[in-house]
Amino acid sequence: MQRALELAEGGRGRVSPNPLVGAVIVRDGAVIGEGFHAELGGLHAERAALADCATRGEDPSGATMYVTLEPCAHQGRQPPCTDAITEAGIARVVIASDDPSEKAAGRGPGILRDAGVEVEFAAGAEAAAARLLNQPFRKHARTGQPLVTLKMAMSLDGRVATAGGDSKWISGERSRELVHRWRADSDAVAVGIGTALADDPRLNAREVGAPRQPARVVFDSRARLPLDSQLVRSAGEQRLIAVVSPEADPARLQALRAAGAETVLTAGADPGERLRAALTALGQLEITSLLLEGGPVLAGSFAAAGELDEARLFIAPLLLGGGAPPLAGEGVATVAEAARALATESEQVGEDVLLRARLREW
């Protein structure tokens, strides 16, 4: 199963909105086939592993298949994997995690058992790793919304910019390279209109061999994004989505659309409700993972609404002695009300320390 998890990583940044899945087929303690879901619309991991058996000249009949996600039993971009497993004569299937989507949710294991295949669900570290591997897929399946990951770089004294607004560059070169990898792995990257106006970013993934570019999402309630900005000028090459409110100027909206941008109109009784409506709308556009790269205002809005799933914070060896905090807004009244991470881990990235905090699990 550990090998299946390693294989599943081969699809990262390539298969969304599908999940990352790896499969290994074993007989008498020896691997006779392995595979993973490598590209959207391509073979699922189970069929790829069976095809590898054929390439090796191995007969999978009577063997055990280890797979990181329960096999599908429905027709999608590919036919049901349960059909391939039973037709191949696989005797036993060990599954690391369930598929919470409505069209799956236990159907595959049930069909396999009915066909006489022994089905077992793994437990322990591998099962936990398999669930964490597909947090964007799992959240989208359960809520219709993308997984939201906050990325920020800050000084030792917790500032993301100087008092004058300078923030380039707080983090080091290796940290910035890692962010480009995260962009390539994400369905979309988001900023607020303040960041878009101040920095005129492109928000693409550079120099990491990205198999695709993320969509760019700008939270721009009044449709102020300039038509000559890098984001709009590149809309024909890289997807651009502007999240706007009913107060946006219709002429501005039409101009953005004519320039190639998509617009998402959201409304609600309060900022949190509007933000959740925006996430639902993005989920309907098959965006399952959202990397939040905006400034303190956008980050503070997501935090206040309770809509952050993970935080990735680069702590740079700098003292700014003032400036902007990472989260704008009033915050909580008491420490007891604060959102508490479920798990944290840290690592050295060049001269910076990267702190990862998982705030919710799906």
PDB file of N, CA, C and O in Angstrom, residues 76-125:
ATOM      1  N   GLY A  76     -17.758   6.881 -16.283  1.00  0.00           N
ATOM      2  CA  GLY A  76     -17.404   8.292 -16.347  1.00  0.00           C
ATOM      3  C   GLY A  76     -16.570   8.522 -17.585  1.00  0.00           C
ATOM      4  O   GLY A  76     -16.936   8.099 -18.679  1.00  0.00           O
ATOM      5  N   ARG A  77     -15.420   9.188 -17.417  1.00  0.00           N
ATOM      6  CA  ARG A  77     -14.493   9.325 -18.543  1.00  0.00           C
ATOM      7  C   ARG A  77     -13.885   7.974 -18.912  1.00  0.00           C
ATOM      8  O   ARG A  77     -13.392   7.784 -20.015  1.00  0.00           O
ATOM      9  N   GLN A  78     -13.918   7.037 -17.939  1.00  0.00           N
ATOM     10  CA  GLN A  78     -13.458   5.665 -18.134  1.00  0.00           C
ATOM     11  C   GLN A  78     -14.561   4.709 -17.682  1.00  0.00           C
ATOM     12  O   GLN A  78     -15.408   5.071 -16.855  1.00  0.00           O
ATOM     13  N   PRO A  79     -14.567   3.472 -18.184  1.00  0.00           N
ATOM     14  CA  PRO A  79     -15.558   2.496 -17.723  1.00  0.00           C
ATOM     15  C   PRO A  79     -15.278   2.069 -16.288  1.00  0.00           C
ATOM     16  O   PRO A  79     -14.192   2.320 -15.756  1.00  0.00           O
ATOM     17  N   PRO A  80     -16.228   1.394 -15.627  1.00  0.00           N
ATOM     18  CA  PRO A  80     -16.066   1.016 -14.221  1.00  0.00           C
ATOM     19  C   PRO A  80     -14.844   0.134 -13.988  1.00  0.00           C
ATOM     20  O   PRO A  80     -14.610  -0.837 -14.711  1.00  0.00           O
ATOM     21  N   CYS A  81     -14.081   0.454 -12.960  1.00  0.00           N
ATOM     22  CA  CYS A  81     -12.910  -0.359 -12.624  1.00  0.00           C
ATOM     23  C   CYS A  81     -13.324  -1.697 -12.020  1.00  0.00           C
ATOM     24  O   CYS A  81     -12.571  -2.671 -12.091  1.00  0.00           O
ATOM     25  N   THR A  82     -14.506  -1.741 -11.402  1.00  0.00           N
ATOM     26  CA  THR A  82     -14.970  -3.009 -10.845  1.00  0.00           C
ATOM     27  C   THR A  82     -15.098  -4.067 -11.940  1.00  0.00           C
ATOM     28  O   THR A  82     -14.800  -5.239 -11.708  1.00  0.00           O
ATOM     29  N   ASP A  83     -15.522  -3.658 -13.136  1.00  0.00           N
ATOM     30  CA  ASP A  83     -15.625  -4.607 -14.253  1.00  0.00           C
ATOM     31  C   ASP A  83     -14.260  -5.178 -14.598  1.00  0.00           C
ATOM     32  O   ASP A  83     -14.108  -6.392 -14.791  1.00  0.00           O
ATOM     33  N   ALA A  84     -13.253  -4.302 -14.675  1.00  0.00           N
ATOM     34  CA  ALA A  84     -11.910  -4.756 -15.036  1.00  0.00           C
ATOM     35  C   ALA A  84     -11.346  -5.707 -13.982  1.00  0.00           C
ATOM     36  O   ALA A  84     -10.676  -6.695 -14.307  1.00  0.00           O
ATOM     37  N   ILE A  85     -11.617  -5.414 -12.711  1.00  0.00           N
ATOM     38  CA  ILE A  85     -11.084  -6.241 -11.622  1.00  0.00           C
ATOM     39  C   ILE A  85     -11.700  -7.644 -11.647  1.00  0.00           C
ATOM     40  O   ILE A  85     -10.988  -8.658 -11.530  1.00  0.00           O
ATOM     41  N   THR A  86     -13.021  -7.693 -11.801  1.00  0.00           N
ATOM     42  CA  THR A  86     -13.675  -9.004 -11.806  1.00  0.00           C
ATOM     43  C   THR A  86     -13.333  -9.793 -13.067  1.00  0.00           C
ATOM     44  O   THR A  86     -13.123 -11.008 -13.007  1.00  0.00           O
ATOM     45  N   GLU A  87     -13.262  -9.115 -14.208  1.00  0.00           N
ATOM     46  CA  GLU A  87     -12.917  -9.802 -15.457  1.00  0.00           C
ATOM     47  C   GLU A  87     -11.501 -10.364 -15.424  1.00  0.00           C
ATOM     48  O   GLU A  87     -11.212 -11.398 -16.033  1.00  0.00           O
ATOM     49  N   ALA A  88     -10.601  -9.697 -14.691  1.00  0.00           N
ATOM     50  CA  ALA A  88      -9.222 -10.161 -14.596  1.00  0.00           C
ATOM     51  C   ALA A  88      -9.059 -11.303 -13.603  1.00  0.00           C
ATOM     52  O   ALA A  88      -8.000 -11.935 -13.548  1.00  0.00           O
ATOM     53  N   GLY A  89     -10.084 -11.563 -12.804  1.00  0.00           N
ATOM     54  CA  GLY A  89     -10.007 -12.653 -11.835  1.00  0.00           C
ATOM     55  C   GLY A  89      -9.246 -12.314 -10.568  1.00  0.00           C
ATOM     56  O   GLY A  89      -8.780 -13.219  -9.860  1.00  0.00           O
ATOM     57  N   ILE A  90      -9.120 -11.016 -10.250  1.00  0.00           N
ATOM     58  CA  ILE A  90      -8.480 -10.620  -8.997  1.00  0.00           C
ATOM     59  C   ILE A  90      -9.258 -11.240  -7.835  1.00  0.00           C
ATOM     60  O   ILE A  90     -10.486 -11.154  -7.773  1.00  0.00           O
ATOM     61  N   ALA A  91      -8.535 -11.877  -6.908  1.00  0.00           N
ATOM     62  CA  ALA A  91      -9.198 -12.592  -5.816  1.00  0.00           C
ATOM     63  C   ALA A  91      -9.448 -11.716  -4.599  1.00  0.00           C
ATOM     64  O   ALA A  91     -10.395 -11.953  -3.838  1.00  0.00           O
ATOM     65  N   ARG A  92      -8.589 -10.725  -4.389  1.00  0.00           N
ATOM     66  CA  ARG A  92      -8.673  -9.910  -3.161  1.00  0.00           C
ATOM     67  C   ARG A  92      -8.290  -8.483  -3.488  1.00  0.00           C
ATOM     68  O   ARG A  92      -7.337  -8.241  -4.232  1.00  0.00           O
ATOM     69  N   VAL A  93      -9.035  -7.536  -2.912  1.00  0.00           N
ATOM     70  CA  VAL A  93      -8.741  -6.116  -3.094  1.00  0.00           C
ATOM     71  C   VAL A  93      -8.620  -5.465  -1.721  1.00  0.00           C
ATOM     72  O   VAL A  93      -9.536  -5.568  -0.895  1.00  0.00           O
ATOM     73  N   VAL A  94      -7.496  -4.802  -1.482  1.00  0.00           N
ATOM     74  CA  VAL A  94      -7.279  -4.065  -0.238  1.00  0.00           C
ATOM     75  C   VAL A  94      -7.343  -2.582  -0.569  1.00  0.00           C
ATOM     76  O   VAL A  94      -6.615  -2.094  -1.441  1.00  0.00           O
ATOM     77  N   ILE A  95      -8.226  -1.860   0.108  1.00  0.00           N
ATOM     78  CA  ILE A  95      -8.527  -0.461  -0.197  1.00  0.00           C
ATOM     79  C   ILE A  95      -8.079   0.423   0.957  1.00  0.00           C
ATOM     80  O   ILE A  95      -8.368   0.134   2.120  1.00  0.00           O
ATOM     81  N   ALA A  96      -7.389   1.517   0.638  1.00  0.00           N
ATOM     82  CA  ALA A  96      -6.883   2.400   1.691  1.00  0.00           C
ATOM     83  C   ALA A  96      -7.923   3.406   2.166  1.00  0.00           C
ATOM     84  O   ALA A  96      -7.969   3.735   3.347  1.00  0.00           O
ATOM     85  N   SER A  97      -8.759   3.923   1.264  1.00  0.00           N
ATOM     86  CA  SER A  97      -9.731   4.936   1.687  1.00  0.00           C
ATOM     87  C   SER A  97     -11.014   4.841   0.869  1.00  0.00           C
ATOM     88  O   SER A  97     -11.019   4.346  -0.252  1.00  0.00           O
ATOM     89  N   ASP A  98     -12.064   5.338   1.467  1.00  0.00           N
ATOM     90  CA  ASP A  98     -13.369   5.367   0.811  1.00  0.00           C
ATOM     91  C   ASP A  98     -13.426   6.503  -0.191  1.00  0.00           C
ATOM     92  O   ASP A  98     -12.609   7.416  -0.177  1.00  0.00           O
ATOM     93  N   ASP A  99     -14.421   6.447  -1.073  1.00  0.00           N
ATOM     94  CA  ASP A  99     -14.726   7.531  -2.006  1.00  0.00           C
ATOM     95  C   ASP A  99     -16.036   8.159  -1.538  1.00  0.00           C
ATOM     96  O   ASP A  99     -17.087   7.521  -1.609  1.00  0.00           O
ATOM     97  N   PRO A 100     -16.002   9.406  -1.011  1.00  0.00           N
ATOM     98  CA  PRO A 100     -17.215  10.004  -0.448  1.00  0.00           C
ATOM     99  C   PRO A 100     -18.181  10.591  -1.470  1.00  0.00           C
ATOM    100  O   PRO A 100     -19.238  11.104  -1.092  1.00  0.00           O
ATOM    101  N   SER A 101     -17.845  10.532  -2.758  1.00  0.00           N
ATOM    102  CA  SER A 101     -18.727  11.129  -3.754  1.00  0.00           C
ATOM    103  C   SER A 101     -20.026  10.342  -3.872  1.00  0.00           C
ATOM    104  O   SER A 101     -20.064   9.128  -3.677  1.00  0.00           O
ATOM    105  N   GLU A 102     -21.091  11.042  -4.209  1.00  0.00           N
ATOM    106  CA  GLU A 102     -22.426  10.438  -4.236  1.00  0.00           C
ATOM    107  C   GLU A 102     -22.512   9.272  -5.217  1.00  0.00           C
ATOM    108  O   GLU A 102     -23.185   8.277  -4.955  1.00  0.00           O
ATOM    109  N   LYS A 103     -21.812   9.361  -6.339  1.00  0.00           N
ATOM    110  CA  LYS A 103     -21.909   8.318  -7.354  1.00  0.00           C
ATOM    111  C   LYS A 103     -21.078   7.090  -7.007  1.00  0.00           C
ATOM    112  O   LYS A 103     -21.172   6.064  -7.688  1.00  0.00           O
ATOM    113  N   ALA A 104     -20.272   7.188  -5.944  1.00  0.00           N
ATOM    114  CA  ALA A 104     -19.450   6.043  -5.539  1.00  0.00           C
ATOM    115  C   ALA A 104     -19.916   5.557  -4.168  1.00  0.00           C
ATOM    116  O   ALA A 104     -20.784   4.700  -4.071  1.00  0.00           O
ATOM    117  N   ALA A 105     -19.321   6.095  -3.120  1.00  0.00           N
ATOM    118  CA  ALA A 105     -19.734   5.863  -1.737  1.00  0.00           C
ATOM    119  C   ALA A 105     -20.094   4.416  -1.434  1.00  0.00           C
ATOM    120  O   ALA A 105     -21.215   4.099  -1.058  1.00  0.00           O
ATOM    121  N   GLY A 106     -19.140   3.521  -1.611  1.00  0.00           N
ATOM    122  CA  GLY A 106     -19.337   2.137  -1.224  1.00  0.00           C
ATOM    123  C   GLY A 106     -19.863   1.206  -2.294  1.00  0.00           C
ATOM    124  O   GLY A 106     -19.910  -0.014  -2.092  1.00  0.00           O
ATOM    125  N   ARG A 107     -20.256   1.733  -3.436  1.00  0.00           N
ATOM    126  CA  ARG A 107     -20.817   0.873  -4.482  1.00  0.00           C
ATOM    127  C   ARG A 107     -19.792  -0.112  -5.015  1.00  0.00           C
ATOM    128  O   ARG A 107     -20.086  -1.289  -5.209  1.00  0.00           O
ATOM    129  N   GLY A 108     -18.566   0.379  -5.252  1.00  0.00           N
ATOM    130  CA  GLY A 108     -17.528  -0.483  -5.806  1.00  0.00           C
ATOM    131  C   GLY A 108     -17.228  -1.684  -4.930  1.00  0.00           C
ATOM    132  O   GLY A 108     -17.264  -2.839  -5.398  1.00  0.00           O
ATOM    133  N   PRO A 109     -16.929  -1.475  -3.632  1.00  0.00           N
ATOM    134  CA  PRO A 109     -16.680  -2.620  -2.754  1.00  0.00           C
ATOM    135  C   PRO A 109     -17.855  -3.587  -2.696  1.00  0.00           C
ATOM    136  O   PRO A 109     -17.655  -4.813  -2.662  1.00  0.00           O
ATOM    137  N   GLY A 110     -19.079  -3.055  -2.698  1.00  0.00           N
ATOM    138  CA  GLY A 110     -20.252  -3.924  -2.667  1.00  0.00           C
ATOM    139  C   GLY A 110     -20.353  -4.803  -3.898  1.00  0.00           C
ATOM    140  O   GLY A 110     -20.639  -6.009  -3.809  1.00  0.00           O
ATOM    141  N   ILE A 111     -20.112  -4.214  -5.061  1.00  0.00           N
ATOM    142  CA  ILE A 111     -20.172  -4.968  -6.316  1.00  0.00           C
ATOM    143  C   ILE A 111     -19.084  -6.037  -6.342  1.00  0.00           C
ATOM    144  O   ILE A 111     -19.311  -7.171  -6.782  1.00  0.00           O
ATOM    145  N   LEU A 112     -17.891  -5.696  -5.869  1.00  0.00           N
ATOM    146  CA  LEU A 112     -16.801  -6.673  -5.845  1.00  0.00           C
ATOM    147  C   LEU A 112     -17.138  -7.841  -4.923  1.00  0.00           C
ATOM    148  O   LEU A 112     -16.919  -9.016  -5.269  1.00  0.00           O
ATOM    149  N   ARG A 113     -17.688  -7.545  -3.749  1.00  0.00           N
ATOM    150  CA  ARG A 113     -18.060  -8.624  -2.829  1.00  0.00           C
ATOM    151  C   ARG A 113     -19.124  -9.518  -3.444  1.00  0.00           C
ATOM    152  O   ARG A 113     -19.067 -10.754  -3.321  1.00  0.00           O
ATOM    153  N   ASP A 114     -20.096  -8.912  -4.111  1.00  0.00           N
ATOM    154  CA  ASP A 114     -21.152  -9.699  -4.759  1.00  0.00           C
ATOM    155  C   ASP A 114     -20.588 -10.613  -5.836  1.00  0.00           C
ATOM    156  O   ASP A 114     -21.161 -11.675  -6.133  1.00  0.00           O
ATOM    157  N   ALA A 115     -19.469 -10.196  -6.425  1.00  0.00           N
ATOM    158  CA  ALA A 115     -18.841 -11.003  -7.483  1.00  0.00           C
ATOM    159  C   ALA A 115     -17.876 -12.045  -6.913  1.00  0.00           C
ATOM    160  O   ALA A 115     -17.207 -12.750  -7.670  1.00  0.00           O
ATOM    161  N   GLY A 116     -17.799 -12.137  -5.588  1.00  0.00           N
ATOM    162  CA  GLY A 116     -16.948 -13.144  -4.968  1.00  0.00           C
ATOM    163  C   GLY A 116     -15.534 -12.691  -4.670  1.00  0.00           C
ATOM    164  O   GLY A 116     -14.685 -13.511  -4.297  1.00  0.00           O
ATOM    165  N   VAL A 117     -15.257 -11.391  -4.823  1.00  0.00           N
ATOM    166  CA  VAL A 117     -13.926 -10.856  -4.531  1.00  0.00           C
ATOM    167  C   VAL A 117     -13.849 -10.514  -3.041  1.00  0.00           C
ATOM    168  O   VAL A 117     -14.755  -9.884  -2.488  1.00  0.00           O
ATOM    169  N   GLU A 118     -12.785 -10.925  -2.391  1.00  0.00           N
ATOM    170  CA  GLU A 118     -12.567 -10.563  -0.992  1.00  0.00           C
ATOM    171  C   GLU A 118     -12.151  -9.095  -0.935  1.00  0.00           C
ATOM    172  O   GLU A 118     -11.226  -8.687  -1.635  1.00  0.00           O
ATOM    173  N   VAL A 119     -12.839  -8.309  -0.120  1.00  0.00           N
ATOM    174  CA  VAL A 119     -12.556  -6.876  -0.011  1.00  0.00           C
ATOM    175  C   VAL A 119     -12.184  -6.541   1.420  1.00  0.00           C
ATOM    176  O   VAL A 119     -12.875  -6.933   2.361  1.00  0.00           O
ATOM    177  N   GLU A 120     -11.110  -5.820   1.568  1.00  0.00           N
ATOM    178  CA  GLU A 120     -10.625  -5.429   2.894  1.00  0.00           C
ATOM    179  C   GLU A 120     -10.245  -3.954   2.856  1.00  0.00           C
ATOM    180  O   GLU A 120      -9.654  -3.484   1.878  1.00  0.00           O
ATOM    181  N   PHE A 121     -10.590  -3.225   3.910  1.00  0.00           N
ATOM    182  CA  PHE A 121     -10.178  -1.827   4.027  1.00  0.00           C
ATOM    183  C   PHE A 121      -8.976  -1.739   4.948  1.00  0.00           C
ATOM    184  O   PHE A 121      -8.972  -2.321   6.040  1.00  0.00           O
ATOM    185  N   ALA A 122      -7.947  -1.040   4.502  1.00  0.00           N
ATOM    186  CA  ALA A 122      -6.738  -0.867   5.304  1.00  0.00           C
ATOM    187  C   ALA A 122      -7.018   0.070   6.474  1.00  0.00           C
ATOM    188  O   ALA A 122      -7.989   0.833   6.476  1.00  0.00           O
ATOM    189  N   ALA A 123      -6.153   0.002   7.478  1.00  0.00           N
ATOM    190  CA  ALA A 123      -6.267   0.884   8.633  1.00  0.00           C
ATOM    191  C   ALA A 123      -4.884   1.462   8.920  1.00  0.00           C
ATOM    192  O   ALA A 123      -3.903   1.129   8.261  1.00  0.00           O
ATOM    193  N   GLY A 124      -4.821   2.335   9.899  1.00  0.00           N
ATOM    194  CA  GLY A 124      -3.535   2.846  10.333  1.00  0.00           C
ATOM    195  C   GLY A 124      -2.963   3.943   9.464  1.00  0.00           C
ATOM    196  O   GLY A 124      -3.690   4.704   8.820  1.00  0.00           O
ATOM    197  N   ALA A 125      -1.645   4.000   9.399  1.00  0.00           N
ATOM    198  CA  ALA A 125      -0.947   5.110   8.752  1.00  0.00           C
ATOM    199  C   ALA A 125      -1.258   5.207   7.271  1.00  0.00           C
ATOM    200  O   ALA A 125      -1.421   6.312   6.732  1.00  0.00           O
TER     201      ALA A 125
END
